[in-house]
Coordinates of C-alpha atoms in Angstrom, one line a residue:
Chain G
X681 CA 0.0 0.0 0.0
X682 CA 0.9 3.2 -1.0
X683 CA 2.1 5.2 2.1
X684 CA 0.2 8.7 2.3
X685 CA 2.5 12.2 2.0
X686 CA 2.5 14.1 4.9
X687 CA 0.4 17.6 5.3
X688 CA 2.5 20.6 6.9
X689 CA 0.9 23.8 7.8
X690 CA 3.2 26.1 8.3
X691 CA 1.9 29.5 10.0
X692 CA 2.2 32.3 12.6
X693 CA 1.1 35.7 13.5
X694 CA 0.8 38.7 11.0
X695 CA 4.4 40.4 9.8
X696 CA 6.5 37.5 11.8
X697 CA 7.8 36.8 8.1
X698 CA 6.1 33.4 7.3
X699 CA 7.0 34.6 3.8
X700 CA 10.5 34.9 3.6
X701 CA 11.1 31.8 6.0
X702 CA 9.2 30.1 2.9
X703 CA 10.8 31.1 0.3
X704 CA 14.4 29.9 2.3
X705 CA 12.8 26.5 2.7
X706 CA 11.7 26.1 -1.4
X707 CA 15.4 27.6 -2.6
X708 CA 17.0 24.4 -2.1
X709 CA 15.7 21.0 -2.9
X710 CA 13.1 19.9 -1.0
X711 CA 10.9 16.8 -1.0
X712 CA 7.6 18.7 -0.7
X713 CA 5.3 20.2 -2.8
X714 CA 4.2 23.7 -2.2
X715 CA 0.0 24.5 -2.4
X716 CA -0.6 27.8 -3.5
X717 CA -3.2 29.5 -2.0
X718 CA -6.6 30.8 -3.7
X719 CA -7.1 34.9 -3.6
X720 CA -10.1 37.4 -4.7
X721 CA -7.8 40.1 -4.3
X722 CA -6.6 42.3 -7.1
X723 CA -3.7 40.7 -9.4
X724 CA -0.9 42.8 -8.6
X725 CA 2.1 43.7 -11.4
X726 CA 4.5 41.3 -11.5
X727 CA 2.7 37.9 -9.5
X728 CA 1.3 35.0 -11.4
X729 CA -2.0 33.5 -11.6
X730 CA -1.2 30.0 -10.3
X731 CA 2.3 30.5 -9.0
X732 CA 2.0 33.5 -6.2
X733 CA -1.6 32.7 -5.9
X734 CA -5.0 31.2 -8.2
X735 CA -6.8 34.6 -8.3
X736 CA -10.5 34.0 -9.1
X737 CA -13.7 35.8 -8.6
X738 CA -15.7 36.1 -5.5
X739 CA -18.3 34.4 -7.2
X740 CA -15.9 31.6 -8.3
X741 CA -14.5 31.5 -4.4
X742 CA -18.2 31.7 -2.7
X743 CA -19.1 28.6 -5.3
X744 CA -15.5 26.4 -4.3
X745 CA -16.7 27.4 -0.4
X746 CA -20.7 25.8 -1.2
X747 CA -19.0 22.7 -2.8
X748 CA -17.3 22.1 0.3
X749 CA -13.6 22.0 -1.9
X750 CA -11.7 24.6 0.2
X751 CA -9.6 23.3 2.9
X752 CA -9.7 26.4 4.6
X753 CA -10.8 30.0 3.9
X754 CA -10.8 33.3 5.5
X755 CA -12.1 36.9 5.0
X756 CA -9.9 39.7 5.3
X757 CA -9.7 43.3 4.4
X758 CA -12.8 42.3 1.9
X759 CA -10.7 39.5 0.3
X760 CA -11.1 35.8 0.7
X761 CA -8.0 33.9 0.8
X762 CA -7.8 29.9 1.4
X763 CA -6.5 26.6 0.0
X764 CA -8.2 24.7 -2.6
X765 CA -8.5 20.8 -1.1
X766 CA -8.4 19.0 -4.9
X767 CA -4.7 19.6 -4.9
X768 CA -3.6 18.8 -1.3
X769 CA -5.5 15.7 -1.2
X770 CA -4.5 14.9 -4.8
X771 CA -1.1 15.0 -3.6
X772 CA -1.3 13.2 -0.4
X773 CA -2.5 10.5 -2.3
X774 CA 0.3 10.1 -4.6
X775 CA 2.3 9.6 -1.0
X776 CA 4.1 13.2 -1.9
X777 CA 4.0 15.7 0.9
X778 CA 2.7 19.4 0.9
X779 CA 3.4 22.6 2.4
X780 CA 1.1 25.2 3.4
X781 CA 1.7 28.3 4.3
X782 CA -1.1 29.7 5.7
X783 CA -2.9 32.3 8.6
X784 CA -3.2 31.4 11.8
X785 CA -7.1 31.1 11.5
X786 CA -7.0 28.7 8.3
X787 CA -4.3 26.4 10.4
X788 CA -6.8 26.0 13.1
X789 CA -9.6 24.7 10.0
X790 CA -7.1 23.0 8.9
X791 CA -7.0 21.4 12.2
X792 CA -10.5 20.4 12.6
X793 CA -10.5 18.7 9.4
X794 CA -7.1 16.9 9.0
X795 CA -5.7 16.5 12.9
X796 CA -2.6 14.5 11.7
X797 CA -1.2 17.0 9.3
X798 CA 1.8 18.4 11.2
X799 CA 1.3 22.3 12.5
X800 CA 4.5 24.6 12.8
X801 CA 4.0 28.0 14.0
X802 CA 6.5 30.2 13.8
X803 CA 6.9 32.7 16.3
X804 CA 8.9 36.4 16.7
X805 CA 11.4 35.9 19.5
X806 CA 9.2 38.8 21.1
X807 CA 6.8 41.6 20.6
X808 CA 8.9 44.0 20.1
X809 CA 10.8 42.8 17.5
X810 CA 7.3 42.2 16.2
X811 CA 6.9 45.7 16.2
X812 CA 9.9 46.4 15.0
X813 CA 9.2 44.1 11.8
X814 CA 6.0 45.9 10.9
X815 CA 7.1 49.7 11.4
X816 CA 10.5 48.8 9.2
X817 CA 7.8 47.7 6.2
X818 CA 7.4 51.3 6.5
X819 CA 4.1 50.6 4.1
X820 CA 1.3 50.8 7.0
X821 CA 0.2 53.6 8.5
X822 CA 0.2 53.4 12.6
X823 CA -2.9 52.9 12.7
X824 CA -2.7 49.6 10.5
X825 CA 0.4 48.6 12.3
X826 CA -1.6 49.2 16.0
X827 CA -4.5 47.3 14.2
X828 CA -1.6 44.3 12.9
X829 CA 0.1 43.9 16.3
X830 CA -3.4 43.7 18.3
X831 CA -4.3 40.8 15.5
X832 CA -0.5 39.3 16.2
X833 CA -0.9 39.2 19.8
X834 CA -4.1 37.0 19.4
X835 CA -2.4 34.7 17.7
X836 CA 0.3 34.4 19.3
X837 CA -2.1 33.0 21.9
X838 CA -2.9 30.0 19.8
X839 CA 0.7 29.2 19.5
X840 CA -0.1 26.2 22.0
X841 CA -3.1 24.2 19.5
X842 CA 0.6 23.6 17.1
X843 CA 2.9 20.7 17.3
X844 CA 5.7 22.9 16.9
X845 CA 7.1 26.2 17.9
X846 CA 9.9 27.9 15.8
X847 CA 11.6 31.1 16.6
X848 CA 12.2 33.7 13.4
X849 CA 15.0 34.9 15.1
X850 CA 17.6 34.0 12.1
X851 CA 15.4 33.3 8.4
X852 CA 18.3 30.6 7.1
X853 CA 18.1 28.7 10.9
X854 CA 14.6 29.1 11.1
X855 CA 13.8 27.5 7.5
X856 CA 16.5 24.5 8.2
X857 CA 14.1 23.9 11.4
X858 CA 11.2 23.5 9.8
X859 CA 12.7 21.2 7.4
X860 CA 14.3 19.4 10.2
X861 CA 11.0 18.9 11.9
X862 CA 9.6 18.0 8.4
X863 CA 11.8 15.1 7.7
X864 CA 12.1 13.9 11.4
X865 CA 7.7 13.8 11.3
X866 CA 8.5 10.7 8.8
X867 CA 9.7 9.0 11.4
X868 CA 6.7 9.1 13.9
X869 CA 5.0 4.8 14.6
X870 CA 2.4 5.7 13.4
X871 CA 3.5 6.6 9.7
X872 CA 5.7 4.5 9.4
X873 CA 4.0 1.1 11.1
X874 CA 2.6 0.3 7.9
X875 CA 6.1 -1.1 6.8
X876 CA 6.9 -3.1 9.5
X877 CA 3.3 -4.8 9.6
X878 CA 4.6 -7.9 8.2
X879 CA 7.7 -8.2 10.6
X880 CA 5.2 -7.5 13.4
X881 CA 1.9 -10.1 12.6
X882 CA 4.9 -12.8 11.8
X883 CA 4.1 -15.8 13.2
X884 CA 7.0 -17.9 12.0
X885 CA 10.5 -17.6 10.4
Chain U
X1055 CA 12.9 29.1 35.1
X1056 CA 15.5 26.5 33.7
X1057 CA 14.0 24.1 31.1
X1058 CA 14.4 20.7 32.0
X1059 CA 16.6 18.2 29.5
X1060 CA 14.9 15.6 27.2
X1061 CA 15.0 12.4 28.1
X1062 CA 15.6 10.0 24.9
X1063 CA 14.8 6.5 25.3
X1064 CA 16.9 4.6 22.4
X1065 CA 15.9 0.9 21.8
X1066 CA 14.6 -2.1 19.9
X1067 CA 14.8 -5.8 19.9
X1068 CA 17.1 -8.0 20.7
X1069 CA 20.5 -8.2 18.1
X1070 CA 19.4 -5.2 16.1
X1071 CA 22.3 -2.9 16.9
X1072 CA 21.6 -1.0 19.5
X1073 CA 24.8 -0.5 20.5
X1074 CA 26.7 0.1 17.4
X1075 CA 24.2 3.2 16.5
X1076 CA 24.7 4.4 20.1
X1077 CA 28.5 4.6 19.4
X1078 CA 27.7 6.2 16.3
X1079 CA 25.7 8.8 17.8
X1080 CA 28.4 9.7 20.4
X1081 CA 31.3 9.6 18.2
X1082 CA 30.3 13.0 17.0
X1083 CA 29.7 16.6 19.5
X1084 CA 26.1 16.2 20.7
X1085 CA 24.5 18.1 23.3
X1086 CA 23.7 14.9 25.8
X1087 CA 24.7 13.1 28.3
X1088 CA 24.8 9.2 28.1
X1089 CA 23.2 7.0 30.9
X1090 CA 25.5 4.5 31.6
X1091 CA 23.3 0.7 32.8
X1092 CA 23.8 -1.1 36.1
X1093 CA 24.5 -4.8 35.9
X1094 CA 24.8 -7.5 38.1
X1095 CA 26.7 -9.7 35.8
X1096 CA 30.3 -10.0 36.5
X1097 CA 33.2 -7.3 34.6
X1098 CA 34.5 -8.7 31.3
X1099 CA 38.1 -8.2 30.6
X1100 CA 38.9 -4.4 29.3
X1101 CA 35.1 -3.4 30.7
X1102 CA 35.5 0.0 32.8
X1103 CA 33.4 0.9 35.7
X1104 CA 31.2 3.7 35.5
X1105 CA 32.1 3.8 31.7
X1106 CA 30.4 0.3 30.2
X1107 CA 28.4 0.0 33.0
X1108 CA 28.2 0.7 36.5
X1109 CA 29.3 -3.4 38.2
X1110 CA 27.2 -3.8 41.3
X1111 CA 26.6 -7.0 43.4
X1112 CA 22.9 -8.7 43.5
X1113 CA 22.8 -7.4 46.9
X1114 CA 23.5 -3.5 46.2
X1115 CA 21.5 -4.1 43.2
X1116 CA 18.6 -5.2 45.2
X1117 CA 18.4 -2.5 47.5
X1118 CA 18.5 0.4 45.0
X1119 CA 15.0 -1.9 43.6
X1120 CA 13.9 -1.3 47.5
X1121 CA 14.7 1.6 47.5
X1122 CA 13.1 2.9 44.7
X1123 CA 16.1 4.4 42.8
X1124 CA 15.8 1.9 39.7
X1125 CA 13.8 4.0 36.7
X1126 CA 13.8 0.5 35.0
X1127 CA 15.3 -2.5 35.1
X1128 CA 15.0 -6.6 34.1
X1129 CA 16.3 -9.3 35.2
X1130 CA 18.5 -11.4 31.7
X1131 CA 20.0 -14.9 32.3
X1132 CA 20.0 -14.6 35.5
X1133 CA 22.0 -11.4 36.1
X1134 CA 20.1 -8.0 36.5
X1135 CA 20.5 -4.9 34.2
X1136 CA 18.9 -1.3 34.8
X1137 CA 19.0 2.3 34.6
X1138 CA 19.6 4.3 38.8
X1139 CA 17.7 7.1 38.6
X1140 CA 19.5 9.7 40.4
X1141 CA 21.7 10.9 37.2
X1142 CA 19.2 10.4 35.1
X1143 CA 17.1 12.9 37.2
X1144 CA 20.1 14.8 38.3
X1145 CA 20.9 15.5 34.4
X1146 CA 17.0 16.6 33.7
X1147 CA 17.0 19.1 36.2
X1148 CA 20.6 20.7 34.8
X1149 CA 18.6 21.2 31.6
X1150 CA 20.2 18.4 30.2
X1151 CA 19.2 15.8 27.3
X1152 CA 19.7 12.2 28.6
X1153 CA 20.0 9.2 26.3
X1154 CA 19.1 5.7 27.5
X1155 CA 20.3 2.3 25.8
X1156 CA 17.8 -0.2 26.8
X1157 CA 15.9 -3.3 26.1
X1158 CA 12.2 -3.2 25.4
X1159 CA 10.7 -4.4 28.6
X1160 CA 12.6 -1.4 30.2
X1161 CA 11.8 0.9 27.7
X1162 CA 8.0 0.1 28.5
X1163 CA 8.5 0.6 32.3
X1164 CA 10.3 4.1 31.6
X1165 CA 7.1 5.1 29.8
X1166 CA 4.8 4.0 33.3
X1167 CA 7.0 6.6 35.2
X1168 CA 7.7 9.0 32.6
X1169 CA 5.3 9.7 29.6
X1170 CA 7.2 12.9 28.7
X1171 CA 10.0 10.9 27.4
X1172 CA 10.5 10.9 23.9
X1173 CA 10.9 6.7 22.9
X1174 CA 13.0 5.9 19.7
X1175 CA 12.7 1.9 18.3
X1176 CA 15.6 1.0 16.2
X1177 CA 14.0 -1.8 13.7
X1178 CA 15.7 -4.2 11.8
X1179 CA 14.9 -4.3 7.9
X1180 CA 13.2 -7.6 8.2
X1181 CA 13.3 -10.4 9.8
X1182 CA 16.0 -12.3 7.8
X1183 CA 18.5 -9.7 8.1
X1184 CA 17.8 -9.8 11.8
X1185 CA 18.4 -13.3 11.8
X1186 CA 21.5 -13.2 9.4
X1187 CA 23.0 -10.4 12.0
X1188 CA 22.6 -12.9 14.7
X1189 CA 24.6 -15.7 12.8
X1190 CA 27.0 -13.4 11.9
X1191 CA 27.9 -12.4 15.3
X1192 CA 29.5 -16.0 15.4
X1193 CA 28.6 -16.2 19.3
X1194 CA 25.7 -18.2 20.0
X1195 CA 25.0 -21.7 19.3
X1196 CA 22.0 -22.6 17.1
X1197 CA 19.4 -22.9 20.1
X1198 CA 20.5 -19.3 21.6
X1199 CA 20.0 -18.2 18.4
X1200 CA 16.7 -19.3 17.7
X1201 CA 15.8 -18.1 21.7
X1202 CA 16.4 -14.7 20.7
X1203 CA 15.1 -14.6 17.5
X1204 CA 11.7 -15.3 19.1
X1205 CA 12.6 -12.3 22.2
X1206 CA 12.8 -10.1 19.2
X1207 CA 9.9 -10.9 17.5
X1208 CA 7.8 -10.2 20.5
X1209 CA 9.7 -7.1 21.2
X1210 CA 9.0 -5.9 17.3
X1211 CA 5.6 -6.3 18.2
X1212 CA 6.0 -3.3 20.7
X1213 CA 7.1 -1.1 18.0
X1214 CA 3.6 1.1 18.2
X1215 CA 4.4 1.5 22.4
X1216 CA 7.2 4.2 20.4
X1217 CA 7.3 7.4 19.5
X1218 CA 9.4 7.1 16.4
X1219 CA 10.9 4.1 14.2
X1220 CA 14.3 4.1 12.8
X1221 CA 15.3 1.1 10.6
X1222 CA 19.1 0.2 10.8
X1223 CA 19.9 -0.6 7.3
X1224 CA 23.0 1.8 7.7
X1225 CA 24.7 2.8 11.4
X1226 CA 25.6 6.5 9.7
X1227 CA 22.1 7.2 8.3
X1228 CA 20.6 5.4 11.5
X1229 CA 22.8 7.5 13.2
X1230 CA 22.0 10.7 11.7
X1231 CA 18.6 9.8 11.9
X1232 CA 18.0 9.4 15.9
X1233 CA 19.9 12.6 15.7
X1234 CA 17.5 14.9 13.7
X1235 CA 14.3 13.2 15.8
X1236 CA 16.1 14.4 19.1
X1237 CA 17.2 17.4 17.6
X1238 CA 13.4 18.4 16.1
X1239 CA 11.8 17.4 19.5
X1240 CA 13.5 20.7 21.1
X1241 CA 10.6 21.9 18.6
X1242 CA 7.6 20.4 19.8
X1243 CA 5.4 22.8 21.5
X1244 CA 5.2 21.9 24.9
X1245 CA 8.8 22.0 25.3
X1246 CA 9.7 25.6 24.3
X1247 CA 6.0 27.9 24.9
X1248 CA 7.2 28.8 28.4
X1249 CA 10.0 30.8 26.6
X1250 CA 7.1 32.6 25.0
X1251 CA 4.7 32.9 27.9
X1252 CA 5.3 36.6 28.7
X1253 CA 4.6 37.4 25.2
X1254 CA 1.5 35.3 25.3
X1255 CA 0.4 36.6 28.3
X1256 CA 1.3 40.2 27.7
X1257 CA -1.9 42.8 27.3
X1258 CA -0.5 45.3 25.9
X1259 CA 2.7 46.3 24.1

């Protein structure tokens, strides 16, 4: 029997630089696929449909959403963003694993509907430095960044529903953590039983 | 507050290779400590105490069992084996990683008194080349051979009691292996959020 991939969600609190850590993990060669996420937002110059995101149409996202085929989905600033399921699970299936990197609210729906997928939050070493982060963007006003850090703070909070905590105190360590965790995850019993089974139910040599 | 050390309990079934990968693993710099076994059984030429194992008589053995101060231990052809728990403790509370050797009935009894552990099987490929590995040693006649063969089968059969499951097809990548899982559970949540906890905690920035 095929042995299934493994599904890694991969988030953390507004501006801790999910991002760039990322982008450091897909430079070198990896094992994993990467899903790209689903947008209603504006095409901006420069991304690609398909490779920064799938833009589509509200009425295109509502109609995925009634179909039940998004993993997860959120609202925000009058945009939905989410992950389409077809892909994930099409991947699982062909025992490859995939990365998501998504908000802290879609990793908690991601939760409730696929508990062994492996969660990885990524975390600023502290609040300041959060801060710190989000004024240096220097594209939000103070406002937005008071607004951003209130947002960070309560997700922070949920750092504790993860499996795994990893400081973005350094992006180059912080990506070979995750991809440390990632490949260590293959070795948990439970995914890897399945190989044994004959070993173990051997009733003679 | 000092974080305590990881315990790591390292074992599998009989003539698998326990200790070869061990050595392997502490050939290299690594950040723990290694718990050295109690024995009854009498000193073989070029064994050092306190360095192969700590030689004790039945009678010292027995009242450290009294006493309470055995995390695990078996009795093996009529000569006892075990783990004291004073360094191992000692070591935790220093913030220190500890890494037990140890058979599969102790490995079980570690997990009664401490659940927190992380537990590493080391697997042979099959059961032919567990068997083959046993002839090869050269050591036992047919009957011991075929005595231990069955002890391992019923120990394989313990293999979901683990955490993780490393095959030893190669010491180095077994090795290397063991390494990364102890190395990705300073990850895991649990371990590392009361680093964050003032940040989680905080109300206001």
């Amino acid at each position: 029997m095929q042995e299934r991939g493994l599904l890694i969600v991969f988030s953390g609190p507004s501006g801790v630089g999910k991002g760039t850590v990322r982008a450091k993990i897909f430079e070198q060669e990896n094992n994993f696929k990467y899903s790209v996420s689903m947008t209603t937002r504006k095409q901006r110059p420069g991304e690609v449909d398909g490779k920064d995101y799938y833009f589509r149409t509200r009425e295109e996202f509502e109609e995925l959403i009634r179909k039940g085929e998004m993993l997860e989905y959120a609202e925000y600033v009058g945009n939905y963003y989410g992950t389409p399921l077809t892909y994930v699970n099409q991947t699982l299936d062909e025992g490859k694993d995939i990365f998501l990197e998504i908000e802290v609210q879609g990793a908690l729906q991601v939760k409730q509907k696929k508990p062994d997928a492996v969660f990885v939050f990524l975390t600023p070493p502290d609040l300041e430095q959060l801060r710190e982060r989000l004024v240096g963007r220097g594209t939000d006003s103070s406002e937005v960044i008071a607004h951003r850090l209130e947002k960070a703070k309560e997700e922070i909070r949920l750092m504790s529903e993860y499996d795994y905590a990893v400081v973005n105190d350094q992006v180059d360590l912080s990506a070979q953590r995750v991809k440390m965790i990632i490949d260590a995850e293959h070795f948990r019993v439970d995914r890897v039983i399945g190989r044994y089974r004959k070993m173990i139910d051997s009733r003679d040599l």
